[in-house]
Amino acid sequence: HFPLLVCQTPHIPLMDGEEPPRALELLCPLSDPANVGALIRTSLAFGVEKVILLKEAAHPFLPKSIRASGGAVFEQPLAWGPPLRGMEGKSWLVALDPTGEDLTEFLWPRAVRVLVGEEGRGLGDLRCANRLAIPMASHVQSLNAAVATSLALFSYRLQYPLSRAS
């Protein structure tokens, strides 16, 4: 009396993280499988070229991930990447973090990797060239990671729109 899926999971290639992005890409260190699934679904909706799952990330083919993704894990291109610390100091990196500059005023580069922080704690002392914060009421500590990612990707798409046919 519960949903069951039997399938062969797609191969997820390895990526070293040193090569610069060629389009809009997302770096995911999220450890909650439901957040990983929601993030992948959001990425597919906003035309993200690739989601790079960092070493800290939950597996995208866990039942909670698949359910939260609405099946998007089978469509969104994925790659396994290095640990979060392997991303430090990259000039093409834009990180979502409550300590960053106002997201609404940021001029996005076309080729960029967006790094999502864990809910509440953000990215800590990770060195990033660009940190973006979502303006919100001061008494709210953080947003759900998938919600914050949605807002950032929407901001990117305001500058680089998808066609309705995409």
PDB file of C-alpha atoms in Angstrom, residues 5-105:
ATOM      1  CA  LEU A   5       9.618   2.200  -8.213  1.00  0.00           C
ATOM      2  CA  VAL A   6      11.937  -0.371  -9.696  1.00  0.00           C
ATOM      3  CA  CYS A   7      14.394   1.052 -12.194  1.00  0.00           C
ATOM      4  CA  GLN A   8      18.002   1.233 -13.200  1.00  0.00           C
ATOM      5  CA  THR A   9      19.507   4.492 -12.011  1.00  0.00           C
ATOM      6  CA  PRO A  10      21.415   6.568 -14.551  1.00  0.00           C
ATOM      7  CA  HIS A  11      25.195   6.763 -14.288  1.00  0.00           C
ATOM      8  CA  ILE A  12      26.424   9.919 -12.539  1.00  0.00           C
ATOM      9  CA  PRO A  13      29.862  10.924 -13.866  1.00  0.00           C
ATOM     10  CA  LEU A  14      32.671  12.277 -11.690  1.00  0.00           C
ATOM     11  CA  MET A  15      33.850  15.849 -12.057  1.00  0.00           C
ATOM     12  CA  ASP A  16      36.951  17.403 -10.492  1.00  0.00           C
ATOM     13  CA  GLY A  17      35.545  20.918 -10.062  1.00  0.00           C
ATOM     14  CA  GLU A  18      38.591  22.690 -11.497  1.00  0.00           C
ATOM     15  CA  GLU A  19      37.169  23.375 -14.934  1.00  0.00           C
ATOM     16  CA  PRO A  20      35.136  26.592 -15.174  1.00  0.00           C
ATOM     17  CA  PRO A  21      31.404  26.410 -15.892  1.00  0.00           C
ATOM     18  CA  ARG A  22      30.123  26.725 -19.457  1.00  0.00           C
ATOM     19  CA  ALA A  23      26.585  27.711 -18.461  1.00  0.00           C
ATOM     20  CA  LEU A  24      24.401  27.942 -15.359  1.00  0.00           C
ATOM     21  CA  GLU A  25      25.365  25.111 -12.997  1.00  0.00           C
ATOM     22  CA  LEU A  26      24.510  24.342  -9.401  1.00  0.00           C
ATOM     23  CA  LEU A  27      26.710  22.969  -6.610  1.00  0.00           C
ATOM     24  CA  CYS A  28      24.781  20.941  -4.048  1.00  0.00           C
ATOM     25  CA  PRO A  29      26.245  19.986  -0.649  1.00  0.00           C
ATOM     26  CA  LEU A  30      22.819  19.330   0.947  1.00  0.00           C
ATOM     27  CA  SER A  31      22.623  16.315   3.247  1.00  0.00           C
ATOM     28  CA  ASP A  32      18.817  16.063   3.460  1.00  0.00           C
ATOM     29  CA  PRO A  33      17.501  13.797   0.656  1.00  0.00           C
ATOM     30  CA  ALA A  34      14.204  15.708   0.407  1.00  0.00           C
ATOM     31  CA  ASN A  35      16.092  18.997  -0.045  1.00  0.00           C
ATOM     32  CA  VAL A  36      18.314  17.393  -2.695  1.00  0.00           C
ATOM     33  CA  GLY A  37      15.236  16.237  -4.604  1.00  0.00           C
ATOM     34  CA  ALA A  38      13.521  19.624  -4.347  1.00  0.00           C
ATOM     35  CA  LEU A  39      16.728  21.342  -5.455  1.00  0.00           C
ATOM     36  CA  ILE A  40      17.025  19.085  -8.512  1.00  0.00           C
ATOM     37  CA  ARG A  41      13.384  19.734  -9.435  1.00  0.00           C
ATOM     38  CA  THR A  42      13.979  23.491  -9.132  1.00  0.00           C
ATOM     39  CA  SER A  43      17.151  23.220 -11.229  1.00  0.00           C
ATOM     40  CA  LEU A  44      15.326  21.450 -14.025  1.00  0.00           C
ATOM     41  CA  ALA A  45      12.555  24.070 -13.976  1.00  0.00           C
ATOM     42  CA  PHE A  46      15.052  26.936 -14.317  1.00  0.00           C
ATOM     43  CA  GLY A  47      17.142  25.333 -17.054  1.00  0.00           C
ATOM     44  CA  VAL A  48      20.256  24.572 -15.009  1.00  0.00           C
ATOM     45  CA  GLU A  49      22.794  22.868 -17.259  1.00  0.00           C
ATOM     46  CA  LYS A  50      24.093  20.511 -14.546  1.00  0.00           C
ATOM     47  CA  VAL A  51      23.726  19.863 -10.812  1.00  0.00           C
ATOM     48  CA  ILE A  52      27.041  18.919  -9.238  1.00  0.00           C
ATOM     49  CA  LEU A  53      26.525  16.880  -6.090  1.00  0.00           C
ATOM     50  CA  LEU A  54      29.364  17.613  -3.674  1.00  0.00           C
ATOM     51  CA  LYS A  55      30.731  14.902  -1.363  1.00  0.00           C
ATOM     52  CA  GLU A  56      28.461  16.132   1.455  1.00  0.00           C
ATOM     53  CA  ALA A  57      25.278  15.698  -0.611  1.00  0.00           C
ATOM     54  CA  ALA A  58      22.695  12.997  -0.040  1.00  0.00           C
ATOM     55  CA  HIS A  59      22.310  10.510  -2.871  1.00  0.00           C
ATOM     56  CA  PRO A  60      19.808  11.754  -5.478  1.00  0.00           C
ATOM     57  CA  PHE A  61      18.224   8.313  -5.962  1.00  0.00           C
ATOM     58  CA  LEU A  62      17.117   7.772  -2.378  1.00  0.00           C
ATOM     59  CA  PRO A  63      13.321   7.408  -2.147  1.00  0.00           C
ATOM     60  CA  LYS A  64      12.874  10.810  -0.440  1.00  0.00           C
ATOM     61  CA  SER A  65      15.006  12.506  -3.126  1.00  0.00           C
ATOM     62  CA  ILE A  66      13.101  10.914  -5.979  1.00  0.00           C
ATOM     63  CA  ARG A  67       9.733  11.773  -4.419  1.00  0.00           C
ATOM     64  CA  ALA A  68      10.688  15.408  -3.714  1.00  0.00           C
ATOM     65  CA  SER A  69      12.095  15.781  -7.234  1.00  0.00           C
ATOM     66  CA  GLY A  70       8.844  14.669  -8.839  1.00  0.00           C
ATOM     67  CA  GLY A  71      10.987  12.445 -11.072  1.00  0.00           C
ATOM     68  CA  ALA A  72      13.307  15.288 -12.128  1.00  0.00           C
ATOM     69  CA  VAL A  73      16.319  13.233 -10.947  1.00  0.00           C
ATOM     70  CA  PHE A  74      15.842  11.149 -14.088  1.00  0.00           C
ATOM     71  CA  GLU A  75      15.966  14.210 -16.388  1.00  0.00           C
ATOM     72  CA  GLN A  76      18.371  16.721 -14.806  1.00  0.00           C
ATOM     73  CA  PRO A  77      22.032  16.153 -15.770  1.00  0.00           C
ATOM     74  CA  LEU A  78      23.996  15.330 -12.602  1.00  0.00           C
ATOM     75  CA  ALA A  79      27.656  14.914 -11.693  1.00  0.00           C
ATOM     76  CA  TRP A  80      29.543  13.946  -8.541  1.00  0.00           C
ATOM     77  CA  GLY A  81      31.945  16.652  -7.444  1.00  0.00           C
ATOM     78  CA  PRO A  82      34.612  17.293  -4.827  1.00  0.00           C
ATOM     79  CA  PRO A  83      33.945  18.164  -1.185  1.00  0.00           C
ATOM     80  CA  LEU A  84      32.649  21.624  -0.320  1.00  0.00           C
ATOM     81  CA  ARG A  85      36.128  22.820   0.720  1.00  0.00           C
ATOM     82  CA  GLY A  86      37.344  21.999  -2.800  1.00  0.00           C
ATOM     83  CA  MET A  87      35.262  24.922  -4.060  1.00  0.00           C
ATOM     84  CA  GLU A  88      37.085  27.647  -2.125  1.00  0.00           C
ATOM     85  CA  GLY A  89      38.511  30.603  -3.994  1.00  0.00           C
ATOM     86  CA  LYS A  90      36.952  29.907  -7.401  1.00  0.00           C
ATOM     87  CA  SER A  91      36.294  33.183  -9.265  1.00  0.00           C
ATOM     88  CA  TRP A  92      33.243  31.776 -11.071  1.00  0.00           C
ATOM     89  CA  LEU A  93      31.554  30.711  -7.833  1.00  0.00           C
ATOM     90  CA  VAL A  94      28.466  32.502  -6.502  1.00  0.00           C
ATOM     91  CA  ALA A  95      27.379  31.324  -3.055  1.00  0.00           C
ATOM     92  CA  LEU A  96      24.031  31.795  -1.369  1.00  0.00           C
ATOM     93  CA  ASP A  97      24.724  32.906   2.178  1.00  0.00           C
ATOM     94  CA  PRO A  98      22.999  35.250   4.654  1.00  0.00           C
ATOM     95  CA  THR A  99      26.216  37.304   4.987  1.00  0.00           C
ATOM     96  CA  GLY A 100      26.398  38.177   1.282  1.00  0.00           C
ATOM     97  CA  GLU A 101      25.489  41.187  -0.843  1.00  0.00           C
ATOM     98  CA  ASP A 102      21.903  41.824  -1.871  1.00  0.00           C
ATOM     99  CA  LEU A 103      20.808  39.284  -4.482  1.00  0.00           C
ATOM    100  CA  THR A 104      18.493  41.815  -6.141  1.00  0.00           C
ATOM    101  CA  GLU A 105      21.433  44.051  -7.135  1.00  0.00           C
TER     102      GLU A 105
END
